[in-house]
Amino acid sequence: MMDGEARRGRDFTGRLAWRLGILLVIGLLHGLIYRGDIIQVLAVSGLLVLAINRIRSLAWLWAIAAVFFLQPWMLFRIAAALSGQAWAVSPPNFSHDPAMPIYLTGTLIQTLVANLWDGLTTKWWFMFESGRISQIMGLFVVGLILGRTDFFGDEDRLKRARRIAIPVLLASILTLRAFRDELSTLLFHDGLDGADWVWTMMTGAWIDLGWTMLSVLLFVEVWHRLGGRILGWLAPAGRMTLTLYIVQSLVFVPVFYGFGLGGYQTIGQTQAFLIGIVAFGVQMLFASWWFTRYRYGPLEWGLRSLTWLKRIPIRRS
């Protein structure tokens, strides 16, 4: 969006900040039903990245992304624990979760009230203390870089780099997985076990980040090799992710929470996985049907109209 408006000679910064503000409100409302809402986190992160977007040097952007991925706050906490600081080995704030009993046995109204503050603050403590917010910021900056370098569009120019990165990433992930327990044993001893959760979460985030990047590279490789013939069926759902994300909560929070069917007590991992597969298929079919008649998903249309403060046509002519 920023680049498209720039090509038209317009600065989209103010409009995008407004759009992110709308997303923040949507995320806060969604968070009343499902406290794990990620939209509000992405909206806040996006507002911060608007300032970073002013940096034109790719080298500086890569450096900033690397700092975010290294999670300096967590490294600082580990260093403080190793130096004997009591606060660094205390339990994280997100380990105290007063909202959880309400999710299990409370009414809908009690759940909404709990998410208004207790659920919200616990979620944000987790985002900060676990390093998730830092990782998300790093991913946003990488997104800026990929957009500017046309990573997803210029197949031939970056083909070699992608194919080198795939085995390098896989080797790095497997190496870290193999040795992180040994490194943890070396670092934490003599009563410092209270901080080993920081190391576990930080290195776990690095491993997850590696798998994420590897998945993206493999997806792009398959897409280019097959011309989108196999993976193209995912595109309609990709165009209405906001709608599908919110609807998932409206459907499945009552399925699992205490005020609904209480499925947390009876639905096991295998059953939940199968339910997820079926729901995924239904979403794909619905999205394909929807875009034969409409140009945007329902919430995507609303967001677009609010962004431009005018009613955008939604029906296909």
PDB file of C-alpha atoms in Angstrom:
ATOM      1  CA  MET A   1       0.000   0.000   0.000  1.00  0.00           C
ATOM      2  CA  MET A   2       2.816   2.408   0.862  1.00  0.00           C
ATOM      3  CA  ASP A   3       4.652   1.691  -2.393  1.00  0.00           C
ATOM      4  CA  GLY A   4       1.484   1.835  -4.488  1.00  0.00           C
ATOM      5  CA  GLU A   5       0.566   5.266  -3.178  1.00  0.00           C
ATOM      6  CA  ALA A   6       4.167   6.449  -3.521  1.00  0.00           C
ATOM      7  CA  ARG A   7       4.054   5.575  -7.219  1.00  0.00           C
ATOM      8  CA  ARG A   8       1.016   7.848  -7.479  1.00  0.00           C
ATOM      9  CA  GLY A   9       2.965  10.630  -5.796  1.00  0.00           C
ATOM     10  CA  ARG A  10       1.111  10.380  -2.482  1.00  0.00           C
ATOM     11  CA  ASP A  11       2.402   9.705   1.046  1.00  0.00           C
ATOM     12  CA  PHE A  12       0.255   6.952   2.582  1.00  0.00           C
ATOM     13  CA  THR A  13       1.748   7.234   6.101  1.00  0.00           C
ATOM     14  CA  GLY A  14      -1.133   9.122   7.700  1.00  0.00           C
ATOM     15  CA  ARG A  15      -3.773   6.977   6.025  1.00  0.00           C
ATOM     16  CA  LEU A  16      -2.001   3.774   7.046  1.00  0.00           C
ATOM     17  CA  ALA A  17      -1.734   5.010  10.648  1.00  0.00           C
ATOM     18  CA  TRP A  18      -5.512   5.602  10.561  1.00  0.00           C
ATOM     19  CA  ARG A  19      -6.034   2.099   9.135  1.00  0.00           C
ATOM     20  CA  LEU A  20      -3.895   0.574  11.892  1.00  0.00           C
ATOM     21  CA  GLY A  21      -5.915   2.515  14.459  1.00  0.00           C
ATOM     22  CA  ILE A  22      -9.093   0.936  13.073  1.00  0.00           C
ATOM     23  CA  LEU A  23      -7.455  -2.488  13.273  1.00  0.00           C
ATOM     24  CA  LEU A  24      -6.508  -1.790  16.888  1.00  0.00           C
ATOM     25  CA  VAL A  25     -10.163  -1.115  17.740  1.00  0.00           C
ATOM     26  CA  ILE A  26     -11.209  -4.302  15.905  1.00  0.00           C
ATOM     27  CA  GLY A  27      -8.547  -6.230  17.839  1.00  0.00           C
ATOM     28  CA  LEU A  28      -9.678  -4.839  21.189  1.00  0.00           C
ATOM     29  CA  LEU A  29     -13.293  -5.776  20.448  1.00  0.00           C
ATOM     30  CA  HIS A  30     -12.246  -9.229  19.250  1.00  0.00           C
ATOM     31  CA  GLY A  31     -10.136  -9.592  22.393  1.00  0.00           C
ATOM     32  CA  LEU A  32     -13.285  -9.421  24.505  1.00  0.00           C
ATOM     33  CA  ILE A  33     -14.297 -12.775  23.040  1.00  0.00           C
ATOM     34  CA  TYR A  34     -10.855 -14.312  22.527  1.00  0.00           C
ATOM     35  CA  ARG A  35      -8.103 -12.834  24.625  1.00  0.00           C
ATOM     36  CA  GLY A  36      -5.433 -14.393  22.379  1.00  0.00           C
ATOM     37  CA  ASP A  37      -6.299 -11.839  19.669  1.00  0.00           C
ATOM     38  CA  ILE A  38      -3.228 -10.960  17.601  1.00  0.00           C
ATOM     39  CA  ILE A  39      -4.750  -8.079  15.593  1.00  0.00           C
ATOM     40  CA  GLN A  40      -4.179  -5.501  18.326  1.00  0.00           C
ATOM     41  CA  VAL A  41      -0.545  -6.626  18.680  1.00  0.00           C
ATOM     42  CA  LEU A  42       0.008  -6.319  14.934  1.00  0.00           C
ATOM     43  CA  ALA A  43      -1.662  -2.899  14.871  1.00  0.00           C
ATOM     44  CA  VAL A  44       0.601  -1.516  17.610  1.00  0.00           C
ATOM     45  CA  SER A  45       3.669  -3.082  15.975  1.00  0.00           C
ATOM     46  CA  GLY A  46       2.651  -1.631  12.621  1.00  0.00           C
ATOM     47  CA  LEU A  47       2.451   1.869  14.083  1.00  0.00           C
ATOM     48  CA  LEU A  48       6.033   1.496  15.342  1.00  0.00           C
ATOM     49  CA  VAL A  49       7.199   0.196  11.969  1.00  0.00           C
ATOM     50  CA  LEU A  50       5.821   3.311  10.257  1.00  0.00           C
ATOM     51  CA  ALA A  51       8.776   5.195  11.766  1.00  0.00           C
ATOM     52  CA  ILE A  52      11.238   2.476  10.757  1.00  0.00           C
ATOM     53  CA  ASN A  53       9.876   2.625   7.205  1.00  0.00           C
ATOM     54  CA  ARG A  54      11.516   6.043   6.853  1.00  0.00           C
ATOM     55  CA  ILE A  55      14.903   4.295   6.854  1.00  0.00           C
ATOM     56  CA  ARG A  56      15.849   3.664   3.225  1.00  0.00           C
ATOM     57  CA  SER A  57      19.059   1.686   3.779  1.00  0.00           C
ATOM     58  CA  LEU A  58      18.479  -2.073   3.462  1.00  0.00           C
ATOM     59  CA  ALA A  59      21.647  -2.726   5.480  1.00  0.00           C
ATOM     60  CA  TRP A  60      20.269  -0.717   8.390  1.00  0.00           C
ATOM     61  CA  LEU A  61      16.924  -2.471   8.140  1.00  0.00           C
ATOM     62  CA  TRP A  62      18.611  -5.890   8.252  1.00  0.00           C
ATOM     63  CA  ALA A  63      20.565  -4.747  11.327  1.00  0.00           C
ATOM     64  CA  ILE A  64      17.398  -3.539  13.064  1.00  0.00           C
ATOM     65  CA  ALA A  65      15.605  -6.813  12.268  1.00  0.00           C
ATOM     66  CA  ALA A  66      18.550  -8.792  13.660  1.00  0.00           C
ATOM     67  CA  VAL A  67      18.431  -6.840  16.930  1.00  0.00           C
ATOM     68  CA  PHE A  68      14.709  -7.511  17.282  1.00  0.00           C
ATOM     69  CA  PHE A  69      15.200 -11.233  16.580  1.00  0.00           C
ATOM     70  CA  LEU A  70      18.017 -11.484  19.144  1.00  0.00           C
ATOM     71  CA  GLN A  71      15.480 -10.274  21.755  1.00  0.00           C
ATOM     72  CA  PRO A  72      17.767  -7.931  23.736  1.00  0.00           C
ATOM     73  CA  TRP A  73      15.396  -7.691  26.712  1.00  0.00           C
ATOM     74  CA  MET A  74      15.518 -11.457  27.237  1.00  0.00           C
ATOM     75  CA  LEU A  75      19.298 -11.509  26.825  1.00  0.00           C
ATOM     76  CA  PHE A  76      19.482  -8.742  29.429  1.00  0.00           C
ATOM     77  CA  ARG A  77      17.300 -10.758  31.807  1.00  0.00           C
ATOM     78  CA  ILE A  78      19.521 -13.827  31.386  1.00  0.00           C
ATOM     79  CA  ALA A  79      22.618 -11.700  32.080  1.00  0.00           C
ATOM     80  CA  ALA A  80      20.933 -10.248  35.165  1.00  0.00           C
ATOM     81  CA  ALA A  81      20.063 -13.759  36.398  1.00  0.00           C
ATOM     82  CA  LEU A  82      23.637 -14.922  35.926  1.00  0.00           C
ATOM     83  CA  SER A  83      24.863 -11.903  37.900  1.00  0.00           C
ATOM     84  CA  GLY A  84      22.566 -12.765  40.811  1.00  0.00           C
ATOM     85  CA  GLN A  85      19.751 -10.231  40.372  1.00  0.00           C
ATOM     86  CA  ALA A  86      16.722 -11.541  42.278  1.00  0.00           C
ATOM     87  CA  TRP A  87      14.136  -9.938  39.978  1.00  0.00           C
ATOM     88  CA  ALA A  88      15.563 -11.818  36.990  1.00  0.00           C
ATOM     89  CA  VAL A  89      14.833 -15.244  38.487  1.00  0.00           C
ATOM     90  CA  SER A  90      11.330 -14.406  39.695  1.00  0.00           C
ATOM     91  CA  PRO A  91       8.327 -15.937  37.885  1.00  0.00           C
ATOM     92  CA  PRO A  92       7.089 -13.957  34.886  1.00  0.00           C
ATOM     93  CA  ASN A  93       4.030 -11.777  35.305  1.00  0.00           C
ATOM     94  CA  PHE A  94       2.101 -13.795  32.739  1.00  0.00           C
ATOM     95  CA  SER A  95       2.395 -16.918  34.912  1.00  0.00           C
ATOM     96  CA  HIS A  96      -0.289 -15.419  37.160  1.00  0.00           C
ATOM     97  CA  ASP A  97      -3.471 -15.662  35.095  1.00  0.00           C
ATOM     98  CA  PRO A  98      -6.606 -14.742  37.062  1.00  0.00           C
ATOM     99  CA  ALA A  99      -8.769 -15.009  33.930  1.00  0.00           C
ATOM    100  CA  MET A 100      -8.124 -18.714  33.289  1.00  0.00           C
ATOM    101  CA  PRO A 101     -10.608 -20.112  35.880  1.00  0.00           C
ATOM    102  CA  ILE A 102     -13.296 -17.894  34.374  1.00  0.00           C
ATOM    103  CA  TYR A 103     -12.689 -19.308  30.901  1.00  0.00           C
ATOM    104  CA  LEU A 104     -13.205 -22.786  32.312  1.00  0.00           C
ATOM    105  CA  THR A 105     -16.332 -22.253  34.405  1.00  0.00           C
ATOM    106  CA  GLY A 106     -17.583 -18.678  33.957  1.00  0.00           C
ATOM    107  CA  THR A 107     -20.542 -17.302  32.048  1.00  0.00           C
ATOM    108  CA  LEU A 108     -20.292 -15.338  28.801  1.00  0.00           C
ATOM    109  CA  ILE A 109     -20.638 -12.026  30.679  1.00  0.00           C
ATOM    110  CA  GLN A 110     -17.930 -13.048  33.153  1.00  0.00           C
ATOM    111  CA  THR A 111     -15.658 -13.983  30.245  1.00  0.00           C
ATOM    112  CA  LEU A 112     -16.210 -10.625  28.554  1.00  0.00           C
ATOM    113  CA  VAL A 113     -15.479  -8.772  31.803  1.00  0.00           C
ATOM    114  CA  ALA A 114     -12.359 -10.864  32.468  1.00  0.00           C
ATOM    115  CA  ASN A 115     -11.018 -10.143  28.991  1.00  0.00           C
ATOM    116  CA  LEU A 116     -11.648  -6.442  29.428  1.00  0.00           C
ATOM    117  CA  TRP A 117      -8.647  -6.191  31.765  1.00  0.00           C
ATOM    118  CA  ASP A 118      -7.191  -9.396  33.276  1.00  0.00           C
ATOM    119  CA  GLY A 119      -7.062 -11.258  29.974  1.00  0.00           C
ATOM    120  CA  LEU A 120      -5.735  -8.192  28.155  1.00  0.00           C
ATOM    121  CA  THR A 121      -2.927  -7.453  30.599  1.00  0.00           C
ATOM    122  CA  THR A 122      -1.878 -11.116  30.867  1.00  0.00           C
ATOM    123  CA  LYS A 123      -1.678 -11.347  27.076  1.00  0.00           C
ATOM    124  CA  TRP A 124       0.483  -8.217  26.796  1.00  0.00           C
ATOM    125  CA  TRP A 125       2.756  -9.355  29.635  1.00  0.00           C
ATOM    126  CA  PHE A 126       3.220 -12.609  27.736  1.00  0.00           C
ATOM    127  CA  MET A 127       3.968 -10.779  24.489  1.00  0.00           C
ATOM    128  CA  PHE A 128       6.623  -8.679  26.198  1.00  0.00           C
ATOM    129  CA  GLU A 129       8.176 -11.172  28.614  1.00  0.00           C
ATOM    130  CA  SER A 130       8.271 -14.066  26.140  1.00  0.00           C
ATOM    131  CA  GLY A 131       9.951 -11.960  23.458  1.00  0.00           C
ATOM    132  CA  ARG A 132       7.017 -12.351  21.054  1.00  0.00           C
ATOM    133  CA  ILE A 133       6.618  -8.606  20.522  1.00  0.00           C
ATOM    134  CA  SER A 134      10.293  -8.292  19.630  1.00  0.00           C
ATOM    135  CA  GLN A 135      10.020 -11.184  17.187  1.00  0.00           C
ATOM    136  CA  ILE A 136       6.919  -9.680  15.571  1.00  0.00           C
ATOM    137  CA  MET A 137       8.717  -6.362  15.131  1.00  0.00           C
ATOM    138  CA  GLY A 138      11.602  -8.186  13.474  1.00  0.00           C
ATOM    139  CA  LEU A 139       9.189  -9.907  11.093  1.00  0.00           C
ATOM    140  CA  PHE A 140       7.603  -6.572  10.206  1.00  0.00           C
ATOM    141  CA  VAL A 141      11.009  -5.141   9.305  1.00  0.00           C
ATOM    142  CA  VAL A 142      11.835  -8.210   7.211  1.00  0.00           C
ATOM    143  CA  GLY A 143       8.487  -7.665   5.493  1.00  0.00           C
ATOM    144  CA  LEU A 144       9.607  -4.149   4.555  1.00  0.00           C
ATOM    145  CA  ILE A 145      12.817  -5.559   3.106  1.00  0.00           C
ATOM    146  CA  LEU A 146      11.075  -8.310   1.133  1.00  0.00           C
ATOM    147  CA  GLY A 147       8.652  -5.785  -0.305  1.00  0.00           C
ATOM    148  CA  ARG A 148      11.369  -3.382  -1.379  1.00  0.00           C
ATOM    149  CA  THR A 149      13.478  -6.104  -2.989  1.00  0.00           C
ATOM    150  CA  ASP A 150      10.454  -7.679  -4.764  1.00  0.00           C
ATOM    151  CA  PHE A 151      11.299 -11.011  -3.131  1.00  0.00           C
ATOM    152  CA  PHE A 152       7.984 -12.616  -4.049  1.00  0.00           C
ATOM    153  CA  GLY A 153       7.855 -11.230  -7.571  1.00  0.00           C
ATOM    154  CA  ASP A 154      11.350 -11.431  -9.082  1.00  0.00           C
ATOM    155  CA  GLU A 155      11.801 -15.184  -9.348  1.00  0.00           C
ATOM    156  CA  ASP A 156      15.060 -15.434 -11.290  1.00  0.00           C
ATOM    157  CA  ARG A 157      17.076 -12.754  -9.455  1.00  0.00           C
ATOM    158  CA  LEU A 158      16.645 -14.345  -6.023  1.00  0.00           C
ATOM    159  CA  LYS A 159      16.312 -17.999  -6.993  1.00  0.00           C
ATOM    160  CA  ARG A 160      19.891 -18.896  -6.061  1.00  0.00           C
ATOM    161  CA  ALA A 161      19.715 -17.068  -2.725  1.00  0.00           C
ATOM    162  CA  ARG A 162      16.485 -18.898  -1.810  1.00  0.00           C
ATOM    163  CA  ARG A 163      17.918 -22.281  -2.648  1.00  0.00           C
ATOM    164  CA  ILE A 164      21.049 -21.636  -0.590  1.00  0.00           C
ATOM    165  CA  ALA A 165      19.008 -20.371   2.371  1.00  0.00           C
ATOM    166  CA  ILE A 166      16.812 -23.491   2.588  1.00  0.00           C
ATOM    167  CA  PRO A 167      19.551 -26.008   3.631  1.00  0.00           C
ATOM    168  CA  VAL A 168      21.335 -23.375   5.737  1.00  0.00           C
ATOM    169  CA  LEU A 169      18.146 -22.678   7.704  1.00  0.00           C
ATOM    170  CA  LEU A 170      17.381 -26.378   8.145  1.00  0.00           C
ATOM    171  CA  ALA A 171      20.899 -27.090   9.436  1.00  0.00           C
ATOM    172  CA  SER A 172      20.729 -24.121  11.830  1.00  0.00           C
ATOM    173  CA  ILE A 173      17.358 -25.190  13.237  1.00  0.00           C
ATOM    174  CA  LEU A 174      18.422 -28.779  13.826  1.00  0.00           C
ATOM    175  CA  THR A 175      21.726 -27.693  15.415  1.00  0.00           C
ATOM    176  CA  LEU A 176      20.021 -25.345  17.857  1.00  0.00           C
ATOM    177  CA  ARG A 177      17.430 -27.982  18.734  1.00  0.00           C
ATOM    178  CA  ALA A 178      20.181 -30.552  19.373  1.00  0.00           C
ATOM    179  CA  PHE A 179      22.340 -28.390  21.654  1.00  0.00           C
ATOM    180  CA  ARG A 180      20.064 -25.929  23.428  1.00  0.00           C
ATOM    181  CA  ASP A 181      19.474 -28.223  26.447  1.00  0.00           C
ATOM    182  CA  GLU A 182      23.216 -28.685  26.914  1.00  0.00           C
ATOM    183  CA  LEU A 183      23.737 -24.927  26.717  1.00  0.00           C
ATOM    184  CA  SER A 184      20.954 -24.400  29.246  1.00  0.00           C
ATOM    185  CA  THR A 185      22.652 -26.809  31.654  1.00  0.00           C
ATOM    186  CA  LEU A 186      25.903 -24.891  31.308  1.00  0.00           C
ATOM    187  CA  LEU A 187      24.260 -21.511  31.864  1.00  0.00           C
ATOM    188  CA  PHE A 188      21.837 -22.190  34.715  1.00  0.00           C
ATOM    189  CA  HIS A 189      23.019 -23.656  37.991  1.00  0.00           C
ATOM    190  CA  ASP A 190      23.368 -22.795  41.685  1.00  0.00           C
ATOM    191  CA  GLY A 191      19.794 -21.621  42.155  1.00  0.00           C
ATOM    192  CA  LEU A 192      19.424 -19.807  38.837  1.00  0.00           C
ATOM    193  CA  ASP A 193      16.869 -22.278  37.536  1.00  0.00           C
ATOM    194  CA  GLY A 194      14.216 -19.605  37.940  1.00  0.00           C
ATOM    195  CA  ALA A 195      15.515 -17.946  34.762  1.00  0.00           C
ATOM    196  CA  ASP A 196      15.854 -21.026  32.579  1.00  0.00           C
ATOM    197  CA  TRP A 197      12.332 -20.391  31.234  1.00  0.00           C
ATOM    198  CA  VAL A 198      13.739 -17.240  29.588  1.00  0.00           C
ATOM    199  CA  TRP A 199      16.353 -19.280  27.744  1.00  0.00           C
ATOM    200  CA  THR A 200      13.778 -21.899  26.766  1.00  0.00           C
ATOM    201  CA  MET A 201      11.339 -19.329  25.387  1.00  0.00           C
ATOM    202  CA  MET A 202      14.023 -17.309  23.624  1.00  0.00           C
ATOM    203  CA  THR A 203      15.650 -20.264  21.889  1.00  0.00           C
ATOM    204  CA  GLY A 204      12.224 -21.750  21.183  1.00  0.00           C
ATOM    205  CA  ALA A 205      11.304 -18.498  19.439  1.00  0.00           C
ATOM    206  CA  TRP A 206      14.488 -18.720  17.336  1.00  0.00           C
ATOM    207  CA  ILE A 207      13.614 -22.290  16.344  1.00  0.00           C
ATOM    208  CA  ASP A 208      10.032 -21.298  15.495  1.00  0.00           C
ATOM    209  CA  LEU A 209      11.340 -18.352  13.498  1.00  0.00           C
ATOM    210  CA  GLY A 210      13.604 -20.689  11.559  1.00  0.00           C
ATOM    211  CA  TRP A 211      10.722 -23.039  10.740  1.00  0.00           C
ATOM    212  CA  THR A 212       8.595 -20.055   9.687  1.00  0.00           C
ATOM    213  CA  MET A 213      11.247 -18.726   7.316  1.00  0.00           C
ATOM    214  CA  LEU A 214      11.897 -22.209   5.965  1.00  0.00           C
ATOM    215  CA  SER A 215       8.175 -22.693   5.328  1.00  0.00           C
ATOM    216  CA  VAL A 216       7.980 -19.391   3.446  1.00  0.00           C
ATOM    217  CA  LEU A 217      10.992 -20.259   1.296  1.00  0.00           C
ATOM    218  CA  LEU A 218       9.618 -23.701   0.463  1.00  0.00           C
ATOM    219  CA  PHE A 219       6.187 -22.237  -0.312  1.00  0.00           C
ATOM    220  CA  VAL A 220       7.721 -19.678  -2.697  1.00  0.00           C
ATOM    221  CA  GLU A 221       9.858 -22.368  -4.319  1.00  0.00           C
ATOM    222  CA  VAL A 222       6.867 -24.659  -4.919  1.00  0.00           C
ATOM    223  CA  TRP A 223       4.767 -21.741  -6.154  1.00  0.00           C
ATOM    224  CA  HIS A 224       7.336 -20.706  -8.751  1.00  0.00           C
ATOM    225  CA  ARG A 225       8.070 -24.256  -9.876  1.00  0.00           C
ATOM    226  CA  LEU A 226       4.401 -25.085 -10.407  1.00  0.00           C
ATOM    227  CA  GLY A 227       3.189 -21.654 -11.413  1.00  0.00           C
ATOM    228  CA  GLY A 228       0.665 -21.571  -8.572  1.00  0.00           C
ATOM    229  CA  ARG A 229      -1.268 -24.513  -9.989  1.00  0.00           C
ATOM    230  CA  ILE A 230      -1.272 -26.488  -6.737  1.00  0.00           C
ATOM    231  CA  LEU A 231      -1.196 -23.724  -4.121  1.00  0.00           C
ATOM    232  CA  GLY A 232      -3.356 -21.193  -5.950  1.00  0.00           C
ATOM    233  CA  TRP A 233      -6.519 -22.595  -4.341  1.00  0.00           C
ATOM    234  CA  LEU A 234      -5.385 -20.968  -1.072  1.00  0.00           C
ATOM    235  CA  ALA A 235      -5.524 -17.461  -2.566  1.00  0.00           C
ATOM    236  CA  PRO A 236      -9.232 -16.697  -1.937  1.00  0.00           C
ATOM    237  CA  ALA A 237      -8.889 -17.402   1.788  1.00  0.00           C
ATOM    238  CA  GLY A 238      -5.743 -15.261   1.828  1.00  0.00           C
ATOM    239  CA  ARG A 239      -7.834 -12.347   0.596  1.00  0.00           C
ATOM    240  CA  MET A 240     -10.238 -12.544   3.533  1.00  0.00           C
ATOM    241  CA  THR A 241      -8.033 -13.557   6.456  1.00  0.00           C
ATOM    242  CA  LEU A 242      -9.468 -10.872   8.752  1.00  0.00           C
ATOM    243  CA  THR A 243     -13.003 -12.163   8.275  1.00  0.00           C
ATOM    244  CA  LEU A 244     -12.022 -15.806   8.691  1.00  0.00           C
ATOM    245  CA  TYR A 245      -9.914 -15.064  11.772  1.00  0.00           C
ATOM    246  CA  ILE A 246     -12.761 -13.296  13.587  1.00  0.00           C
ATOM    247  CA  VAL A 247     -15.346 -15.908  12.564  1.00  0.00           C
ATOM    248  CA  GLN A 248     -13.119 -18.714  13.893  1.00  0.00           C
ATOM    249  CA  SER A 249     -13.306 -17.145  17.341  1.00  0.00           C
ATOM    250  CA  LEU A 250     -17.055 -16.583  17.160  1.00  0.00           C
ATOM    251  CA  VAL A 251     -17.501 -20.273  16.303  1.00  0.00           C
ATOM    252  CA  PHE A 252     -14.890 -22.045  18.395  1.00  0.00           C
ATOM    253  CA  VAL A 253     -14.681 -19.996  21.599  1.00  0.00           C
ATOM    254  CA  PRO A 254     -18.213 -21.185  22.518  1.00  0.00           C
ATOM    255  CA  VAL A 255     -17.207 -24.719  21.507  1.00  0.00           C
ATOM    256  CA  PHE A 256     -14.269 -24.864  23.928  1.00  0.00           C
ATOM    257  CA  TYR A 257     -15.080 -22.407  26.745  1.00  0.00           C
ATOM    258  CA  GLY A 258     -17.082 -23.138  29.856  1.00  0.00           C
ATOM    259  CA  PHE A 259     -20.007 -20.876  28.967  1.00  0.00           C
ATOM    260  CA  GLY A 260     -20.558 -22.931  25.790  1.00  0.00           C
ATOM    261  CA  LEU A 261     -20.037 -26.611  25.110  1.00  0.00           C
ATOM    262  CA  GLY A 262     -17.024 -26.891  27.432  1.00  0.00           C
ATOM    263  CA  GLY A 263     -15.046 -28.764  24.794  1.00  0.00           C
ATOM    264  CA  TYR A 264     -11.780 -28.183  26.649  1.00  0.00           C
ATOM    265  CA  GLN A 265     -12.827 -31.096  28.891  1.00  0.00           C
ATOM    266  CA  THR A 266     -13.817 -33.571  26.183  1.00  0.00           C
ATOM    267  CA  ILE A 267     -11.998 -32.708  22.925  1.00  0.00           C
ATOM    268  CA  GLY A 268      -8.522 -34.227  22.719  1.00  0.00           C
ATOM    269  CA  GLN A 269      -5.577 -33.255  20.530  1.00  0.00           C
ATOM    270  CA  THR A 270      -6.462 -35.637  17.702  1.00  0.00           C
ATOM    271  CA  GLN A 271     -10.106 -34.588  17.670  1.00  0.00           C
ATOM    272  CA  ALA A 272      -9.145 -30.906  17.739  1.00  0.00           C
ATOM    273  CA  PHE A 273      -6.768 -31.472  14.816  1.00  0.00           C
ATOM    274  CA  LEU A 274      -9.480 -33.172  12.765  1.00  0.00           C
ATOM    275  CA  ILE A 275     -11.967 -30.418  13.604  1.00  0.00           C
ATOM    276  CA  GLY A 276      -9.361 -27.917  12.451  1.00  0.00           C
ATOM    277  CA  ILE A 277      -8.865 -29.720   9.145  1.00  0.00           C
ATOM    278  CA  VAL A 278     -12.617 -29.747   8.476  1.00  0.00           C
ATOM    279  CA  ALA A 279     -12.941 -26.067   9.448  1.00  0.00           C
ATOM    280  CA  PHE A 280     -10.010 -25.225   7.174  1.00  0.00           C
ATOM    281  CA  GLY A 281     -11.709 -26.937   4.242  1.00  0.00           C
ATOM    282  CA  VAL A 282     -14.998 -25.159   4.921  1.00  0.00           C
ATOM    283  CA  GLN A 283     -13.194 -21.809   4.970  1.00  0.00           C
ATOM    284  CA  MET A 284     -11.512 -22.551   1.636  1.00  0.00           C
ATOM    285  CA  LEU A 285     -14.837 -23.435   0.018  1.00  0.00           C
ATOM    286  CA  PHE A 286     -16.596 -20.420   1.495  1.00  0.00           C
ATOM    287  CA  ALA A 287     -13.883 -18.020   0.367  1.00  0.00           C
ATOM    288  CA  SER A 288     -13.906 -19.424  -3.176  1.00  0.00           C
ATOM    289  CA  TRP A 289     -17.686 -19.050  -3.356  1.00  0.00           C
ATOM    290  CA  TRP A 290     -17.651 -15.549  -1.874  1.00  0.00           C
ATOM    291  CA  PHE A 291     -15.196 -14.108  -4.407  1.00  0.00           C
ATOM    292  CA  THR A 292     -17.296 -15.259  -7.333  1.00  0.00           C
ATOM    293  CA  ARG A 293     -19.799 -12.610  -6.208  1.00  0.00           C
ATOM    294  CA  TYR A 294     -17.858 -10.010  -4.243  1.00  0.00           C
ATOM    295  CA  ARG A 295     -14.592  -8.114  -4.603  1.00  0.00           C
ATOM    296  CA  TYR A 296     -13.609  -8.127  -0.911  1.00  0.00           C
ATOM    297  CA  GLY A 297     -14.285 -10.171   2.195  1.00  0.00           C
ATOM    298  CA  PRO A 298     -16.970  -8.688   4.508  1.00  0.00           C
ATOM    299  CA  LEU A 299     -14.636  -7.279   7.158  1.00  0.00           C
ATOM    300  CA  GLU A 300     -11.976  -6.468   4.557  1.00  0.00           C
ATOM    301  CA  TRP A 301     -14.563  -4.356   2.737  1.00  0.00           C
ATOM    302  CA  GLY A 302     -15.489  -2.578   5.965  1.00  0.00           C
ATOM    303  CA  LEU A 303     -11.847  -1.912   6.786  1.00  0.00           C
ATOM    304  CA  ARG A 304     -11.168  -0.605   3.281  1.00  0.00           C
ATOM    305  CA  SER A 305     -14.197   1.690   3.364  1.00  0.00           C
ATOM    306  CA  LEU A 306     -13.261   3.057   6.799  1.00  0.00           C
ATOM    307  CA  THR A 307      -9.664   3.534   5.669  1.00  0.00           C
ATOM    308  CA  TRP A 308     -10.765   5.810   2.807  1.00  0.00           C
ATOM    309  CA  LEU A 309     -13.833   7.158   4.664  1.00  0.00           C
ATOM    310  CA  LYS A 310     -16.123   6.316   1.777  1.00  0.00           C
ATOM    311  CA  ARG A 311     -18.246   3.378   0.703  1.00  0.00           C
ATOM    312  CA  ILE A 312     -16.201   1.121  -1.559  1.00  0.00           C
ATOM    313  CA  PRO A 313     -18.223  -0.978  -4.049  1.00  0.00           C
ATOM    314  CA  ILE A 314     -18.159  -4.609  -2.928  1.00  0.00           C
ATOM    315  CA  ARG A 315     -20.232  -6.450  -5.536  1.00  0.00           C
ATOM    316  CA  ARG A 316     -18.682  -7.626  -8.753  1.00  0.00           C
ATOM    317  CA  SER A 317     -20.215  -5.862 -11.724  1.00  0.00           C
TER     318      SER A 317
END
